[in-house]
Tab-separated table of C-alpha atoms and ligand atoms in Angstrom:
chain	number	residue	atom	x	y	z
Y	1	MET	CA	0.217	-0.040	0.068
Y	2	SER	CA	1.600	3.508	-0.899
Y	3	ASN	CA	2.274	5.963	2.203
Y	4	GLN	CA	-1.073	7.613	3.260
Y	5	GLN	CA	-1.002	11.168	5.034
Y	6	ILE	CA	-1.993	11.023	8.400
Y	7	LYS	CA	-3.693	13.643	10.307
Y	8	PHE	CA	-3.754	13.982	14.069
Y	9	TYR	CA	-7.012	15.187	15.559
Y	10	GLN	CA	-6.344	15.083	19.369
Y	11	THR	CA	-3.650	17.674	20.758
Y	12	GLY	CA	-0.929	15.888	22.699
Y	13	THR	CA	-1.729	12.243	21.940
Y	14	LEU	CA	-0.640	10.203	19.171
Y	15	THR	CA	-4.573	9.371	18.365
Y	16	VAL	CA	-5.598	8.379	14.858
Y	17	GLY	CA	-8.939	7.644	13.607
Y	18	ASN	CA	-8.350	3.723	12.101
Y	19	ARG	CA	-10.722	4.495	9.466
Y	20	LEU	CA	-8.361	6.863	8.156
Y	21	LEU	CA	-6.293	3.596	7.129
Y	22	ASP	CA	-6.402	0.925	4.866
Y	23	LYS	CA	-8.221	-2.341	6.111
Y	24	ALA	CA	-4.855	-3.894	6.401
Y	25	GLN	CA	-3.308	-1.432	8.885
Y	26	ARG	CA	-6.095	-1.275	11.441
Y	27	SER	CA	-5.402	-2.328	14.702
Y	28	VAL	CA	-8.470	-3.434	15.673
Y	29	GLN	CA	-9.093	-6.719	14.469
Y	30	ALA	CA	-12.715	-7.623	13.317
Y	31	THR	CA	-13.829	-11.143	13.434
Y	32	PRO	CA	-17.099	-12.314	12.001
Y	33	ASP	CA	-17.538	-13.634	16.183
Y	34	ARG	CA	-17.878	-10.404	17.257
Y	35	SER	CA	-20.435	-7.588	17.238
Y	36	ASN	CA	-17.798	-4.708	17.077
Y	37	SER	CA	-20.248	-2.615	18.969
Y	38	LEU	CA	-17.486	-0.083	19.395
Y	39	ASP	CA	-15.907	0.009	15.893
Y	40	SER	CA	-12.769	1.577	14.887
Y	41	GLY	CA	-12.929	5.132	14.029
Y	42	HIS	CA	-13.373	6.477	17.753
Y	43	ARG	CA	-10.268	8.828	18.952
Y	44	ALA	CA	-9.810	7.575	22.184
Y	45	CYS	CA	-6.043	8.294	23.222
Y	46	GLN	CA	-3.777	5.642	22.705
Y	47	GLY	CA	-3.624	2.878	25.501
Y	48	CYS	CA	-7.172	4.099	26.838
Y	49	GLY	CA	-8.725	1.719	29.312
Y	50	GLU	CA	-11.868	2.904	29.349
Y	51	ALA	CA	-12.279	2.181	25.289
Y	52	LEU	CA	-10.806	-0.979	25.958
Y	53	GLY	CA	-13.407	-1.882	28.913
Y	54	ALA	CA	-16.262	-0.816	26.873
Y	55	ARG	CA	-15.283	-2.549	24.375
Y	56	PHE	CA	-15.340	-5.873	25.855
Y	57	ALA	CA	-18.087	-4.886	27.952
Y	58	ILE	CA	-20.530	-4.028	25.206
Y	59	ASP	CA	-19.484	-7.041	23.324
Y	60	ALA	CA	-20.268	-9.396	25.977
Y	61	ALA	CA	-23.185	-7.813	26.331
Y	62	MET	CA	-24.375	-8.279	22.774
Y	63	ARG	CA	-23.570	-11.945	22.730
Y	64	ALA	CA	-25.759	-12.672	25.689
Y	65	THR	CA	-28.562	-10.422	24.283
Y	66	GLY	CA	-28.274	-12.053	21.168
Y	67	ASN	CA	-27.472	-8.577	19.688
Y	68	LYS	CA	-30.996	-7.071	21.035
Y	69	LEU	CA	-29.150	-4.126	23.481
Y	70	ILE	CA	-29.594	-0.285	23.650
Y	71	ALA	CA	-27.386	1.778	25.502
Y	72	ALA	CA	-27.471	5.281	27.393
Y	73	ASN	CA	-24.090	7.107	27.683
Y	74	ALA	CA	-23.610	9.744	30.335
Y	75	THR	CA	-21.460	13.068	29.136
Y	76	GLY	CA	-17.479	12.112	29.207
Y	77	CYS	CA	-14.634	10.620	27.749
Y	78	LEU	CA	-16.298	7.698	26.221
Y	79	GLU	CA	-19.120	9.850	24.474
Y	80	VAL	CA	-16.551	12.241	23.484
Y	81	PHE	CA	-14.281	10.333	21.684
Y	82	THR	CA	-17.183	7.986	20.060
Y	83	THR	CA	-19.472	10.267	18.864
Y	84	PRO	CA	-17.712	13.293	17.454
Y	85	TYR	CA	-20.582	14.791	15.246
Y	86	PRO	CA	-21.664	13.528	12.500
Y	87	GLU	CA	-19.677	10.489	13.312
Y	88	SER	CA	-20.337	7.612	15.521
Y	89	ALA	CA	-18.299	4.508	16.307
Y	90	TRP	CA	-21.275	2.487	17.850
Y	91	ARG	CA	-22.857	-0.195	16.138
Y	92	ILE	CA	-25.569	-0.409	18.433
Y	93	PRO	CA	-28.661	1.487	19.184
Y	94	TRP	CA	-27.137	4.216	21.279
Y	95	ILE	CA	-28.362	7.582	23.026
Y	96	HIS	CA	-26.345	10.220	24.719
Y	97	SER	CA	-27.998	11.365	27.777
Y	98	LEU	CA	-26.887	14.486	29.966
Y	99	PHE	CA	-23.812	14.082	32.076
Y	100	GLY	CA	-26.044	13.660	35.155
Y	101	ASN	CA	-29.041	11.444	33.984
Y	102	ALA	CA	-27.961	8.319	32.116
Y	103	PRO	CA	-29.749	6.170	34.583
Y	104	ALA	CA	-33.036	7.766	34.262
Y	105	VAL	CA	-32.761	8.007	30.916
Y	106	ALA	CA	-32.130	3.897	30.153
Y	107	THR	CA	-35.014	3.589	33.188
Y	108	GLY	CA	-37.572	5.204	30.635
Y	109	VAL	CA	-36.171	3.215	27.619
Y	110	ALA	CA	-36.697	0.141	29.726
Y	111	ALA	CA	-40.063	1.106	30.628
Y	112	ALA	CA	-40.791	2.037	27.175
Y	113	LEU	CA	-39.996	-1.315	25.910
Y	114	LYS	CA	-42.017	-3.221	28.571
Y	115	ALA	CA	-44.967	-0.926	27.621
Y	116	LYS	CA	-44.462	-2.192	23.661
Y	117	GLY	CA	-44.045	-5.738	25.332
Y	118	LYS	CA	-40.112	-5.778	23.812
Y	119	THR	CA	-38.959	-7.385	27.067
Y	120	ASP	CA	-36.302	-9.348	24.990
Y	121	VAL	CA	-34.494	-6.077	24.307
Y	122	ARG	CA	-32.346	-4.903	27.080
Y	123	VAL	CA	-30.719	-2.050	28.337
Y	124	ILE	CA	-27.416	-0.652	29.183
Y	125	ALA	CA	-26.815	2.619	30.916
Y	126	GLN	CA	-22.939	3.518	31.077
Y	127	GLY	CA	-20.544	6.419	32.408
Y	128	GLY	CA	-17.462	7.799	33.671
Y	129	ASP	CA	-17.004	7.687	37.697
Y	130	GLY	CA	-17.820	11.727	37.741
Y	131	GLY	CA	-20.946	11.044	35.886
Y	132	THR	CA	-21.753	8.128	38.181
Y	133	THR	CA	-20.568	8.727	41.883
Y	134	ASP	CA	-21.123	12.470	41.741
Y	135	ILE	CA	-23.621	14.073	39.258
Y	136	GLY	CA	-25.630	11.135	38.235
Y	137	PHE	CA	-25.440	9.347	41.706
Y	138	GLY	CA	-29.067	10.660	42.955
Y	139	CYS	CA	-30.487	9.374	39.813
Y	140	LEU	CA	-28.602	6.154	40.034
Y	141	SER	CA	-29.639	5.488	43.476
Y	142	GLY	CA	-33.455	5.896	42.079
Y	143	MET	CA	-32.940	3.333	39.723
Y	144	PHE	CA	-31.373	1.060	41.922
Y	145	ASP	CA	-34.050	1.944	44.651
Y	146	ARG	CA	-36.855	1.026	41.637
Y	147	ASN	CA	-34.892	-2.142	40.799
Y	148	ASP	CA	-35.021	-0.775	37.300
Y	149	ASP	CA	-34.078	-3.406	34.863
Y	150	VAL	CA	-31.086	-1.858	33.571
Y	151	LEU	CA	-27.448	-2.818	33.814
Y	152	TYR	CA	-25.170	0.293	34.560
Y	153	ILE	CA	-21.537	-0.068	34.311
Y	154	CYS	CA	-19.189	2.738	35.162
Y	155	TYR	CA	-16.033	3.033	33.785
Y	156	ASP	CA	-13.799	4.064	36.919
Y	157	ASN	CA	-10.921	6.614	35.532
Y	158	GLN	CA	-10.716	8.021	39.303
Y	159	ALA	CA	-11.292	11.561	37.571
Y	160	TYR	CA	-13.128	13.795	35.224
Y	161	MET	CA	-10.749	13.236	32.529
Y	162	ASN	CA	-12.605	14.683	29.637
Y	163	THR	CA	-12.877	17.950	31.101
Y	164	GLY	CA	-8.929	17.959	31.925
Y	165	VAL	CA	-8.273	15.610	34.987
Y	166	GLN	CA	-10.551	17.261	37.598
Y	167	ARG	CA	-10.901	15.454	41.022
Y	168	SER	CA	-14.039	13.166	41.237
Y	169	SER	CA	-15.299	11.689	44.588
Y	170	ALA	CA	-13.751	8.402	43.035
Y	171	THR	CA	-10.188	9.902	42.577
Y	172	PRO	CA	-7.847	8.202	45.619
Y	173	PRO	CA	-6.305	9.878	48.180
Y	174	GLY	CA	-3.017	11.364	47.457
Y	175	ALA	CA	-3.306	11.284	43.956
Y	176	ARG	CA	-2.565	14.863	42.124
Y	177	THR	CA	-5.148	15.949	39.560
Y	178	ALA	CA	-5.556	19.322	38.004
Y	179	THR	CA	-7.835	20.545	40.965
Y	180	THR	CA	-5.709	18.317	43.905
Y	181	MET	CA	-2.355	19.770	43.169
Y	182	PRO	CA	1.031	18.117	45.055
Y	183	VAL	CA	1.427	21.169	47.146
Y	184	GLY	CA	1.526	21.909	50.718
Y	185	PRO	CA	1.371	19.750	53.966
Y	186	GLU	CA	-1.187	17.383	52.559
Y	187	PRO	CA	-0.200	17.151	48.770
Y	188	GLY	CA	-2.659	15.637	46.212
Y	189	ASN	CA	-6.139	14.875	46.943
Y	190	ASP	CA	-6.462	15.123	50.836
Y	191	MET	CA	-10.110	14.603	50.576
Y	192	GLY	CA	-11.682	11.328	51.612
Y	193	THR	CA	-10.532	7.733	50.670
Y	194	GLY	CA	-11.981	7.820	47.176
Y	195	LYS	CA	-15.616	6.948	47.194
Y	196	PHE	CA	-16.374	3.348	46.829
Y	197	LEU	CA	-19.681	2.866	45.182
Y	198	PRO	CA	-19.906	-0.857	44.715
Y	199	VAL	CA	-20.405	-1.122	48.551
Y	200	ILE	CA	-22.928	1.714	48.086
Y	201	ALA	CA	-24.797	-0.524	45.368
Y	202	MET	CA	-24.556	-3.395	47.544
Y	203	ALA	CA	-26.579	-1.238	49.981
Y	204	HIS	CA	-29.557	-1.310	48.010
Y	205	GLY	CA	-29.835	-4.737	47.842
Y	206	ILE	CA	-30.004	-4.950	43.921
Y	207	PRO	CA	-29.595	-8.359	42.363
Y	208	TYR	CA	-26.247	-7.941	41.268
Y	209	VAL	CA	-22.933	-6.371	41.472
Y	210	ALA	CA	-19.360	-6.422	40.716
Y	211	THR	CA	-15.936	-5.159	40.041
Y	212	ALA	CA	-13.847	-5.596	37.353
Y	213	SER	CA	-10.520	-4.558	35.662
Y	214	VAL	CA	-9.087	-4.502	32.107
Y	215	HIS	CA	-6.265	-6.690	32.997
Y	216	ASP	CA	-8.616	-9.402	33.173
Y	217	LEU	CA	-11.033	-9.280	30.109
Y	218	HIS	CA	-12.400	-12.834	30.647
Y	219	ASP	CA	-13.157	-11.997	33.944
Y	220	LEU	CA	-15.079	-8.911	32.946
Y	221	GLU	CA	-16.943	-10.719	29.905
Y	222	HIS	CA	-17.862	-13.299	32.556
Y	223	LYS	CA	-19.701	-10.894	34.908
Y	224	VAL	CA	-21.232	-8.866	32.294
Y	225	THR	CA	-22.643	-11.873	30.632
Y	226	LYS	CA	-23.812	-13.159	33.895
Y	227	ALA	CA	-25.502	-9.732	34.614
Y	228	MET	CA	-27.057	-9.946	31.350
Y	229	GLY	CA	-28.706	-12.973	32.460
Y	230	MET	CA	-30.706	-11.439	35.301
Y	231	ARG	CA	-33.370	-8.707	35.542
Y	232	GLY	CA	-33.465	-5.688	37.756
Y	233	SER	CA	-30.974	-3.379	38.490
Y	234	ARG	CA	-27.397	-4.336	37.971
Y	235	TYR	CA	-24.038	-2.566	38.563
Y	236	ILE	CA	-20.695	-3.384	37.379
Y	237	GLN	CA	-17.538	-0.772	38.079
Y	238	ILE	CA	-14.335	-1.427	35.704
Y	239	LEU	CA	-10.966	0.105	36.706
Y	240	VAL	CA	-10.069	1.670	33.243
Y	241	PRO	CA	-6.480	3.171	33.750
Y	242	CYS	CA	-6.155	6.739	31.869
Y	243	PRO	CA	-2.592	7.211	30.562
Y	244	LEU	CA	-3.355	10.944	30.448
Y	245	GLY	CA	-4.732	11.607	33.752
Y	246	TRP	CA	-2.589	8.919	35.418
Y	247	GLY	CA	0.602	10.162	33.742
Y	248	LEU	CA	1.086	6.523	33.095
Y	249	ALA	CA	3.113	5.068	29.915
Y	250	THR	CA	0.548	4.467	27.069
Y	251	HIS	CA	1.504	0.779	27.068
Y	252	GLU	CA	1.467	0.032	31.233
Y	253	THR	CA	-2.188	0.771	31.068
Y	254	ILE	CA	-3.104	-3.211	31.653
Y	255	LYS	CA	-0.133	-3.447	34.280
Y	256	ALA	CA	-1.496	-0.409	36.133
Y	257	ALA	CA	-4.983	-2.191	36.587
Y	258	ARG	CA	-3.271	-5.685	37.253
Y	259	LEU	CA	-1.314	-3.908	39.998
Y	260	ALA	CA	-4.241	-2.225	41.326
Y	261	VAL	CA	-5.586	-5.564	42.148
Y	262	GLU	CA	-2.417	-7.326	43.331
Y	263	CYS	CA	-1.616	-4.753	45.810
Y	264	GLY	CA	-5.455	-4.996	47.256
Y	265	LEU	CA	-6.618	-1.448	46.264
Y	266	TRP	CA	-9.048	-2.877	43.502
Y	267	PRO	CA	-10.786	-5.808	45.215
Y	268	LEU	CA	-12.215	-7.789	42.495
Y	269	PHE	CA	-15.683	-9.082	43.680
Y	270	GLU	CA	-19.308	-10.178	42.971
Y	271	ALA	CA	-22.263	-9.824	45.315
Y	272	GLU	CA	-26.107	-10.585	44.613
Y	273	ASN	CA	-28.925	-9.093	46.815
Y	274	GLY	CA	-26.653	-7.235	49.143
Y	275	GLN	CA	-24.270	-10.505	50.064
Y	276	ILE	CA	-20.843	-11.138	48.672
Y	277	THR	CA	-20.937	-14.338	46.824
Y	278	ASN	CA	-17.474	-14.295	45.350
Y	279	ALA	CA	-14.030	-12.226	45.890
Y	280	ARG	CA	-10.661	-12.717	44.027
Y	281	LYS	CA	-7.878	-13.782	46.310
Y	282	ILE	CA	-4.607	-12.362	45.391
Y	283	ARG	CA	-1.791	-14.944	44.116
Y	284	ARG	CA	0.996	-12.488	44.107
Y	285	GLY	CA	0.697	-9.873	46.700
Y	286	ILE	CA	2.593	-6.126	46.522
Y	287	PRO	CA	3.171	-3.299	48.619
Y	288	VAL	CA	1.144	-0.469	47.057
Y	289	THR	CA	4.306	1.647	46.263
Y	290	GLU	CA	4.771	-0.845	42.923
Y	291	TYR	CA	1.421	0.494	41.737
Y	292	LEU	CA	2.406	4.032	42.946
Y	293	LYS	CA	5.642	4.537	41.161
Y	294	ILE	CA	4.756	3.615	37.864
Y	295	GLN	CA	2.042	6.994	37.934
Y	296	LYS	CA	3.231	10.573	37.618
Y	297	ARG	CA	-0.110	11.558	39.716
Y	298	PHE	CA	1.540	9.829	42.993
Y	299	ALA	CA	4.867	10.954	41.957
Y	300	HIS	CA	5.146	13.604	44.926
Y	301	LEU	CA	4.440	10.364	47.084
Y	302	MET	CA	7.660	8.820	45.909
Y	303	LYS	CA	9.651	11.624	47.671
Y	304	LYS	CA	11.234	11.572	51.205
Y	305	GLY	CA	8.855	12.803	53.732
Y	306	ALA	CA	5.718	11.788	52.429
Y	307	GLU	CA	5.953	8.186	53.894
Y	308	GLU	CA	3.041	8.599	56.413
Y	309	ARG	CA	0.889	9.488	53.135
Y	310	VAL	CA	2.025	6.220	51.311
Y	311	GLY	CA	1.501	4.314	54.783
Y	312	MET	CA	-2.440	5.706	54.561
Y	313	ILE	CA	-3.052	4.120	51.293
Y	314	GLN	CA	-1.349	1.033	52.258
Y	315	ALA	CA	-3.866	1.020	55.338
Y	316	ILE	CA	-6.736	1.463	52.793
Y	317	ALA	CA	-4.964	-1.518	50.621
Y	318	ASP	CA	-5.077	-3.719	53.853
Y	319	GLU	CA	-7.947	-3.075	54.928
Y	320	ASN	CA	-9.800	-4.050	51.338
Y	321	ILE	CA	-7.670	-7.428	51.947
Y	322	ARG	CA	-9.140	-7.743	55.317
Y	323	LYS	CA	-12.915	-6.712	54.449
Y	324	PHE	CA	-12.902	-8.646	51.363
Y	325	GLY	CA	-11.291	-11.729	52.469
Y	326	LEU	CA	-8.602	-11.864	49.272
Y	327	THR	CA	-5.382	-13.233	51.293
Y	328	VAL	CA	-4.441	-16.908	49.664
Y	329	HIS	CA	-4.345	-19.378	52.518
Y	330	GLY	CA	-1.044	-19.940	53.370
Y	331	ALA	CA	0.220	-16.947	51.465
K	1	TPP	C1	-24.294	19.656	34.062
K	1	TPP	C2	-22.843	19.237	33.504
K	1	TPP	N1	-21.880	19.723	34.228
K	1	TPP	C3	-20.504	19.851	33.937
K	1	TPP	C4	-20.532	19.182	32.434
K	1	TPP	C5	-18.959	19.401	32.050
K	1	TPP	N2	-18.489	17.925	31.642
K	1	TPP	C6	-18.428	17.261	30.483
K	1	TPP	S1	-17.970	15.535	30.781
K	1	TPP	C7	-17.220	16.093	32.172
K	1	TPP	C8	-16.323	15.011	32.972
K	1	TPP	C9	-16.614	13.678	32.762
K	1	TPP	O1	-15.721	12.701	33.807
K	1	TPP	P1	-16.406	11.392	33.999
K	1	TPP	O2	-17.635	11.390	34.248
K	1	TPP	O3	-15.121	11.119	34.991
K	1	TPP	O4	-15.874	10.858	32.712
K	1	TPP	P2	-14.461	10.429	32.021
K	1	TPP	O5	-14.705	11.468	31.107
K	1	TPP	O6	-13.573	10.616	33.200
K	1	TPP	O7	-14.698	9.278	31.393
K	1	TPP	C10	-17.626	17.316	32.717
K	1	TPP	C11	-17.116	17.980	33.781
K	1	TPP	C12	-21.711	19.001	31.857
K	1	TPP	N3	-21.492	18.066	30.460
K	1	TPP	N4	-22.840	18.773	31.969
K	2	SF4	S1	-8.108	11.186	28.758
K	2	SF4	FE1	-8.214	9.065	29.475
K	2	SF4	S2	-10.191	8.408	29.672
K	2	SF4	FE2	-10.262	9.978	28.076
K	2	SF4	S3	-9.736	9.134	26.043
K	2	SF4	FE3	-7.540	9.887	26.917
K	2	SF4	S4	-7.063	8.024	27.918
K	2	SF4	FE4	-9.189	7.513	27.506
């Protein structure tokens, strides 16, 4: 093939739309077996965990429903990088809600399908952690309370990435964001311990809650498939590292997600009707510093004098390991 002139769309990234390339050069492999619901041509940054997580989650949901799926999408990176007007990378019926009302929009779609007797068509709502744990939280809690027949997927990259990496309530303590700078006696995010919405979802007693991570896509697919086999409100929160916001090398997305699980900061578990039914044991335990040190958002914690702050983060990991029973027996 002759050389093509490539146009770069996003300042500061090497992103290029796959659709500009000859088919033979495209990085996303299309197979007849997958729906490719989130298709080539979107504009996520290189190494984006959210794009990877969404692609596998929605493809799994499509398989589980015989391709009868509608998705509502909160404003955020996933919405912005997939639907630059007038284009769309989605190959499913997809509706953009406001930043804060994806659960309500999905609930409305599910109610309309029920009224029309189309109960074989299933509904998913999806959004980032800001849209989910902050502005959309009231709508989401209402959806859980009514047990509406929707699977909500939160792609958790631990900040408001789309608007320039501002802190969300899911941002972990100590992390640098554009609004929690690494200065002063308590550098980085000094607020709270990072809201962990899966346990709040569990408190609603909904049929299914799970956490997942993009380092284990089979586990992610399994949990989405299981959720789509159930009715009522279901919630899955996926850890999706963001190279841009985390200050991570673009080839270390999967590694970061794996280290988060191995150090105990991201427990992988499932819960049904408010009770934990399954928690993934940690096979190779590591200190939190192994996870923190590969991310520039924690660089200030790797300096002398920050030991107390690091100890605080280690205590959160240790507490997760105790609370969710993540220790391998005999380890
Ligand atoms: C009511 C309202 N407030 C603010 C915005 C601006 N806004 C759009 S996306 C976004 C951040 C999205 O963050 P998050 O939900 O964490 O998703 P991410 O981009 O990180 O995937 C903000 C603040 C908006 N669209 N609507
Ligand atoms: S800013 Fe982060 S979440 Fe958004 S497209 Fe880039 S890597 Fe993905």
